[in-house]
mmCIF file of C-alpha atoms in Angstrom:
data_model
loop_
_atom_site.group_PDB
_atom_site.id
_atom_site.type_symbol
_atom_site.label_atom_id
_atom_site.label_comp_id
_atom_site.label_asym_id
_atom_site.label_seq_id
_atom_site.Cartn_x
_atom_site.Cartn_y
_atom_site.Cartn_z
ATOM 1 C CA MET K 1 0.051 0.014 -0.038
ATOM 2 C CA SER K 2 1.253 3.541 -0.917
ATOM 3 C CA TYR K 3 0.349 4.991 2.368
ATOM 4 C CA SER K 4 2.427 2.584 4.628
ATOM 5 C CA TYR K 5 5.719 4.477 4.340
ATOM 6 C CA SER K 6 4.013 7.757 5.226
ATOM 7 C CA PHE K 7 2.576 6.216 8.359
ATOM 8 C CA PHE K 8 5.911 4.678 9.383
ATOM 9 C CA ARG K 9 7.586 8.063 9.026
ATOM 10 C CA HIS K 10 5.057 9.750 11.307
ATOM 11 C CA ILE K 11 5.422 7.028 13.897
ATOM 12 C CA HIS K 12 9.090 7.492 13.812
ATOM 13 C CA GLU K 13 8.741 11.176 14.308
ATOM 14 C CA VAL K 14 6.627 10.673 17.407
ATOM 15 C CA GLN K 15 9.150 8.263 18.760
ATOM 16 C CA SER K 16 11.732 10.889 18.385
ATOM 17 C CA GLN K 17 9.652 13.380 20.172
ATOM 18 C CA MET K 18 8.956 11.036 23.005
ATOM 19 C CA GLY K 19 12.680 10.557 23.439
ATOM 20 C CA ARG K 20 13.025 14.289 24.342
ATOM 21 C CA LEU K 21 10.350 14.150 27.104
ATOM 22 C CA ASP K 22 12.894 13.183 29.836
ATOM 23 C CA SER K 23 15.081 16.024 28.966
ATOM 24 C CA CYS K 24 12.444 18.769 28.910
ATOM 25 C CA ASP K 25 11.968 21.268 31.648
ATOM 26 C CA LYS K 26 8.805 21.671 33.521
ATOM 27 C CA GLN K 27 7.517 24.586 31.466
ATOM 28 C CA SER K 28 7.915 22.893 28.134
ATOM 29 C CA VAL K 29 7.107 19.210 28.953
ATOM 30 C CA HIS K 30 3.501 19.877 28.920
ATOM 31 C CA LEU K 31 3.586 21.520 25.452
ATOM 32 C CA LEU K 32 5.499 18.647 24.126
ATOM 33 C CA GLU K 33 3.068 16.073 25.652
ATOM 34 C CA ASN K 34 0.224 17.895 24.044
ATOM 35 C CA GLU K 35 1.947 17.995 20.620
ATOM 36 C CA ILE K 36 2.689 14.269 20.811
ATOM 37 C CA GLN K 37 -0.808 13.482 21.814
ATOM 38 C CA ALA K 38 -2.211 15.492 18.873
ATOM 39 C CA ARG K 39 -0.037 13.612 16.427
ATOM 40 C CA ILE K 40 -0.941 10.281 17.827
ATOM 41 C CA ASP K 41 -4.679 11.371 17.571
ATOM 42 C CA GLN K 42 -4.070 12.272 14.002
ATOM 43 C CA ILE K 43 -2.348 9.012 13.206
ATOM 44 C CA PHE K 44 -5.290 7.015 14.685
ATOM 45 C CA SER K 45 -7.792 9.072 12.574
ATOM 46 C CA ASN K 46 -5.755 8.429 9.253
ATOM 47 C CA LEU K 47 -5.476 4.693 10.262
ATOM 48 C CA GLU K 48 -9.254 4.462 10.455
ATOM 49 C CA ARG K 49 -9.569 5.837 7.017
ATOM 50 C CA LEU K 50 -6.814 3.478 5.809
ATOM 51 C CA GLU K 51 -8.651 0.564 7.209
ATOM 52 C CA ILE K 52 -11.642 1.471 5.179
ATOM 53 C CA LEU K 53 -9.399 1.633 2.044
ATOM 54 C CA SER K 54 -7.818 -1.647 2.749
ATOM 55 C CA SER K 55 -11.277 -3.293 2.908
ATOM 56 C CA LYS K 56 -11.764 -2.211 -0.719
ATOM 57 C CA GLU K 57 -8.524 -3.849 -1.926
ATOM 58 C CA PRO K 58 -8.910 -6.887 -4.341
ATOM 59 C CA PRO K 59 -9.253 -10.158 -2.395
ATOM 60 C CA THR K 60 -5.659 -11.214 -3.210
ATOM 61 C CA LYS K 61 -4.231 -8.110 -1.524
ATOM 62 C CA ARG K 62 -6.876 -7.541 1.127
ATOM 63 C CA GLN K 63 -5.327 -9.752 3.749
ATOM 64 C CA ASN K 64 -1.834 -8.323 3.491
ATOM 65 C CA ALA K 65 -3.208 -4.771 3.590
ATOM 66 C CA LYS K 66 -5.128 -5.651 6.779
ATOM 67 C CA LEU K 67 -2.100 -7.060 8.464
ATOM 68 C CA ARG K 68 -0.107 -3.856 7.624
ATOM 69 C CA VAL K 69 -2.956 -1.758 9.113
ATOM 70 C CA ASP K 70 -3.124 -3.915 12.284
ATOM 71 C CA GLN K 71 0.749 -3.574 12.709
ATOM 72 C CA LEU K 72 0.597 0.178 12.355
ATOM 73 C CA LYS K 73 -2.323 0.308 14.987
ATOM 74 C CA TYR K 74 -0.186 -1.842 17.298
ATOM 75 C CA ASP K 75 2.795 0.529 16.831
ATOM 76 C CA VAL K 76 0.673 3.666 17.584
ATOM 77 C CA GLN K 77 -1.090 1.998 20.527
ATOM 78 C CA HIS K 78 2.348 1.316 21.963
ATOM 79 C CA LEU K 79 3.317 4.953 21.550
ATOM 80 C CA GLN K 80 0.034 6.033 23.333
ATOM 81 C CA THR K 81 0.804 3.604 26.298
ATOM 82 C CA GLY K 82 4.286 5.033 26.490
ATOM 83 C CA LEU K 83 3.131 8.543 26.663
ATOM 84 C CA ARG K 84 0.443 7.821 29.341
ATOM 85 C CA ASN K 85 3.132 5.917 31.390
ATOM 86 C CA PHE K 86 5.402 9.013 31.194
ATOM 87 C CA GLN K 87 2.574 11.388 32.181
ATOM 88 C CA HIS K 88 1.662 9.096 35.206
ATOM 89 C CA ARG K 89 5.390 9.010 36.403
ATOM 90 C CA ARG K 90 5.613 12.893 35.914
ATOM 91 C CA TYR K 91 2.378 13.342 37.847
ATOM 92 C CA THR K 92 3.554 11.156 40.654
ATOM 93 C CA ARG K 93 6.885 12.860 40.789
ATOM 94 C CA GLU K 94 5.359 16.296 40.860
ATOM 95 C CA GLN K 95 2.924 15.292 43.680
ATOM 96 C CA GLN K 96 5.899 13.951 45.779
ATOM 97 C CA ASP K 97 7.821 17.248 45.280
ATOM 98 C CA LYS K 98 4.752 19.309 46.140
ATOM 99 C CA GLU K 99 4.140 17.264 49.402
ATOM 100 C CA ARG K 100 7.737 17.558 50.276
ATOM 101 C CA GLU K 101 7.829 21.278 49.781
ATOM 102 C CA GLU K 102 4.704 21.692 51.779
ATOM 103 C CA LEU K 103 6.136 19.569 54.672
ATOM 104 C CA MET K 104 9.404 21.597 54.585
ATOM 105 C CA THR K 105 7.594 24.921 54.604
ATOM 106 C CA ARG K 106 4.801 24.225 56.931
ATOM 107 C CA SER K 107 5.111 26.071 60.203
ATOM 108 C CA TYR K 108 3.553 25.130 63.599
ATOM 109 C CA THR K 109 2.608 27.690 66.205
ATOM 110 C CA THR K 110 2.083 27.401 69.897
ATOM 111 C CA ASN K 111 -1.596 28.508 69.399
ATOM 112 C CA ASP K 112 -2.338 25.612 67.020
ATOM 113 C CA SER K 113 -5.486 24.021 68.523
ATOM 114 C CA GLU K 114 -4.651 20.620 67.398
ATOM 115 C CA THR K 115 -1.079 20.795 68.796
ATOM 116 C CA SER K 116 -2.354 22.168 72.087
ATOM 117 C CA ILE K 117 -4.792 19.197 72.456
ATOM 118 C CA HIS K 118 -1.964 16.745 71.954
ATOM 119 C CA ILE K 119 0.120 18.509 74.498
ATOM 120 C CA ASP K 120 -2.616 18.658 77.041
ATOM 121 C CA GLU K 121 -3.340 14.927 76.548
ATOM 122 C CA THR K 122 0.436 14.138 76.962
ATOM 123 C CA LEU K 123 0.698 16.212 80.118
ATOM 124 C CA GLN K 124 -2.410 14.603 81.663
ATOM 125 C CA PHE K 125 -1.158 11.135 80.888
ATOM 126 C CA ASN K 126 2.226 11.796 82.361
ATOM 127 C CA SER K 127 0.646 13.362 85.533
ATOM 128 C CA SER K 128 -1.540 10.185 85.900
ATOM 129 C CA VAL K 129 1.549 7.904 85.604
ATOM 130 C CA ARG K 130 3.410 10.002 88.140
ATOM 131 C CA ASN K 131 0.453 9.867 90.491
ATOM 132 C CA ALA K 132 0.175 5.997 90.142
ATOM 133 C CA HIS K 133 3.850 5.493 90.724
ATOM 134 C CA GLN K 134 3.724 7.750 93.798
ATOM 135 C CA GLY K 135 0.680 5.680 95.095
ATOM 136 C CA ILE K 136 2.495 2.465 94.475
ATOM 137 C CA ASP K 137 5.609 3.661 96.297
ATOM 138 C CA ASP K 138 3.631 4.775 99.244
ATOM 139 C CA LEU K 139 1.794 1.475 99.474
ATOM 140 C CA LEU K 140 5.122 -0.470 99.235
ATOM 141 C CA GLY K 141 6.449 1.685 102.024
ATOM 142 C CA SER K 142 3.354 1.025 104.175
ATOM 143 C CA GLY K 143 3.455 -2.708 103.389
ATOM 144 C CA THR K 144 7.118 -2.859 104.431
ATOM 145 C CA THR K 145 6.435 -1.122 107.727
ATOM 146 C CA ILE K 146 3.682 -3.471 108.495
ATOM 147 C CA LEU K 147 5.701 -6.602 107.634
ATOM 148 C CA ASP K 148 8.543 -5.206 109.870
ATOM 149 C CA GLY K 149 6.026 -4.730 112.604
ATOM 150 C CA LEU K 150 4.710 -8.228 112.277
ATOM 151 C CA ARG K 151 8.168 -9.807 112.414
ATOM 152 C CA ASP K 152 8.917 -7.788 115.671
ATOM 153 C CA GLN K 153 5.635 -9.010 117.068
ATOM 154 C CA ARG K 154 6.495 -12.543 116.285
ATOM 155 C CA LYS K 155 9.915 -12.274 117.878
ATOM 156 C CA THR K 156 8.255 -10.723 120.922
ATOM 157 C CA LEU K 157 5.642 -13.505 121.053
ATOM 158 C CA LYS K 158 8.377 -16.180 120.804
ATOM 159 C CA GLY K 159 10.241 -14.538 123.673
ATOM 160 C CA THR K 160 7.179 -14.293 125.738
ATOM 161 C CA GLN K 161 6.242 -17.813 125.089
ATOM 162 C CA LYS K 162 9.647 -19.086 126.090
ATOM 163 C CA LYS K 163 9.519 -16.991 129.357
ATOM 164 C CA ILE K 164 6.220 -18.359 130.111
ATOM 165 C CA LEU K 165 7.287 -21.905 129.638
ATOM 166 C CA ASP K 166 10.322 -21.261 131.726
ATOM 167 C CA VAL K 167 8.292 -19.796 134.568
ATOM 168 C CA ALA K 168 5.699 -22.577 134.278
ATOM 169 C CA ASN K 169 8.347 -25.196 134.537
ATOM 170 C CA MET K 170 9.696 -23.380 137.559
ATOM 171 C CA LEU K 171 6.270 -23.127 139.138
ATOM 172 C CA GLY K 172 5.412 -26.693 138.242
ATOM 173 C CA LEU K 173 2.112 -25.761 136.371
ATOM 174 C CA SER K 174 0.039 -28.537 135.104
ATOM 175 C CA ASN K 175 0.060 -29.962 131.504
ATOM 176 C CA THR K 176 -3.405 -28.504 130.920
ATOM 177 C CA VAL K 177 -2.211 -24.930 131.504
ATOM 178 C CA MET K 178 0.952 -25.658 129.336
ATOM 179 C CA ARG K 179 -1.317 -26.741 126.478
ATOM 180 C CA LEU K 180 -3.547 -23.674 126.926
ATOM 181 C CA ILE K 181 -0.392 -21.417 126.608
ATOM 182 C CA GLU K 182 0.807 -23.282 123.487
ATOM 183 C CA LYS K 183 -2.599 -23.142 121.925
ATOM 184 C CA ARG K 184 -2.799 -19.369 122.422
ATOM 185 C CA ALA K 185 0.662 -18.870 121.025
ATOM 186 C CA PHE K 186 -0.384 -20.994 118.026
ATOM 187 C CA GLN K 187 -3.452 -18.780 117.576
ATOM 188 C CA ASP K 188 -1.389 -15.665 117.607
ATOM 189 C CA LYS K 189 0.933 -17.113 115.050
ATOM 190 C CA VAL K 190 -1.951 -17.943 112.650
ATOM 191 C CA ILE K 191 -3.340 -14.460 113.159
ATOM 192 C CA MET K 192 0.097 -12.892 112.385
ATOM 193 C CA ILE K 193 0.482 -15.120 109.218
ATOM 194 C CA GLY K 194 -3.126 -14.300 108.147
ATOM 195 C CA GLY K 195 -2.476 -10.565 108.477
ATOM 196 C CA MET K 196 0.724 -10.808 106.413
ATOM 197 C CA LEU K 197 -1.144 -12.596 103.725
ATOM 198 C CA LEU K 198 -4.051 -10.219 103.687
ATOM 199 C CA THR K 199 -1.543 -7.338 103.420
ATOM 200 C CA CYS K 200 0.149 -8.979 100.372
ATOM 201 C CA VAL K 201 -3.171 -9.589 98.673
ATOM 202 C CA LEU K 202 -4.213 -5.978 99.237
ATOM 203 C CA MET K 203 -0.916 -4.717 97.929
ATOM 204 C CA PHE K 204 -1.264 -6.874 94.750
ATOM 205 C CA LEU K 205 -4.797 -5.619 94.102
ATOM 206 C CA VAL K 206 -3.883 -2.063 94.448
ATOM 207 C CA PHE K 207 -0.834 -2.407 92.370
ATOM 208 C CA LYS K 208 -2.814 -4.155 89.582
ATOM 209 C CA TYR K 209 -5.584 -1.508 89.351
ATOM 210 C CA LEU K 210 -3.352 1.461 89.895
ATOM 211 C CA THR K 211 -1.233 0.374 86.789
#
């Protein structure tokens, strides 16, 4: 077909223009893109007319003519896809540059309501944490004091029990009296251990709910 050479020449010119896109500056790249798109649209329009003409070729030439038109369409579609891919990359790059510039130039003031809210929330949280830690420290201090007091009482009870036993032996008290004394000492010991366990449980519960 006599038109094939002309189409190949136009396609080659568009390819040459697309090769200059990467080297264009921001001001001229849009103009070059529009020019390339206009030439691609014109080639597509001419191909439609060429397809109509190829259908009127003699049967012996019609198949070859259709194949050449399909090949030209494929080449032009490839150019169209390449242009769209370049435009997409350029748009993405420009958006990233814009966002980076906005991030670098954005200024924050102490009167910014959103910033103030975040600061207030942070201060309130830190204050609550400090109060919780102070309460735990106070509780641990009280528990330590109570345990020390219980240990001292236990030692005192042991000493008293020993003295009572010594006096009882000296006075020759009966076995019944001795058993009563031992029973009372055992009860005191149970009360002391129970108090220690109760204190530990209370400390654990307070620690758990405060933190």
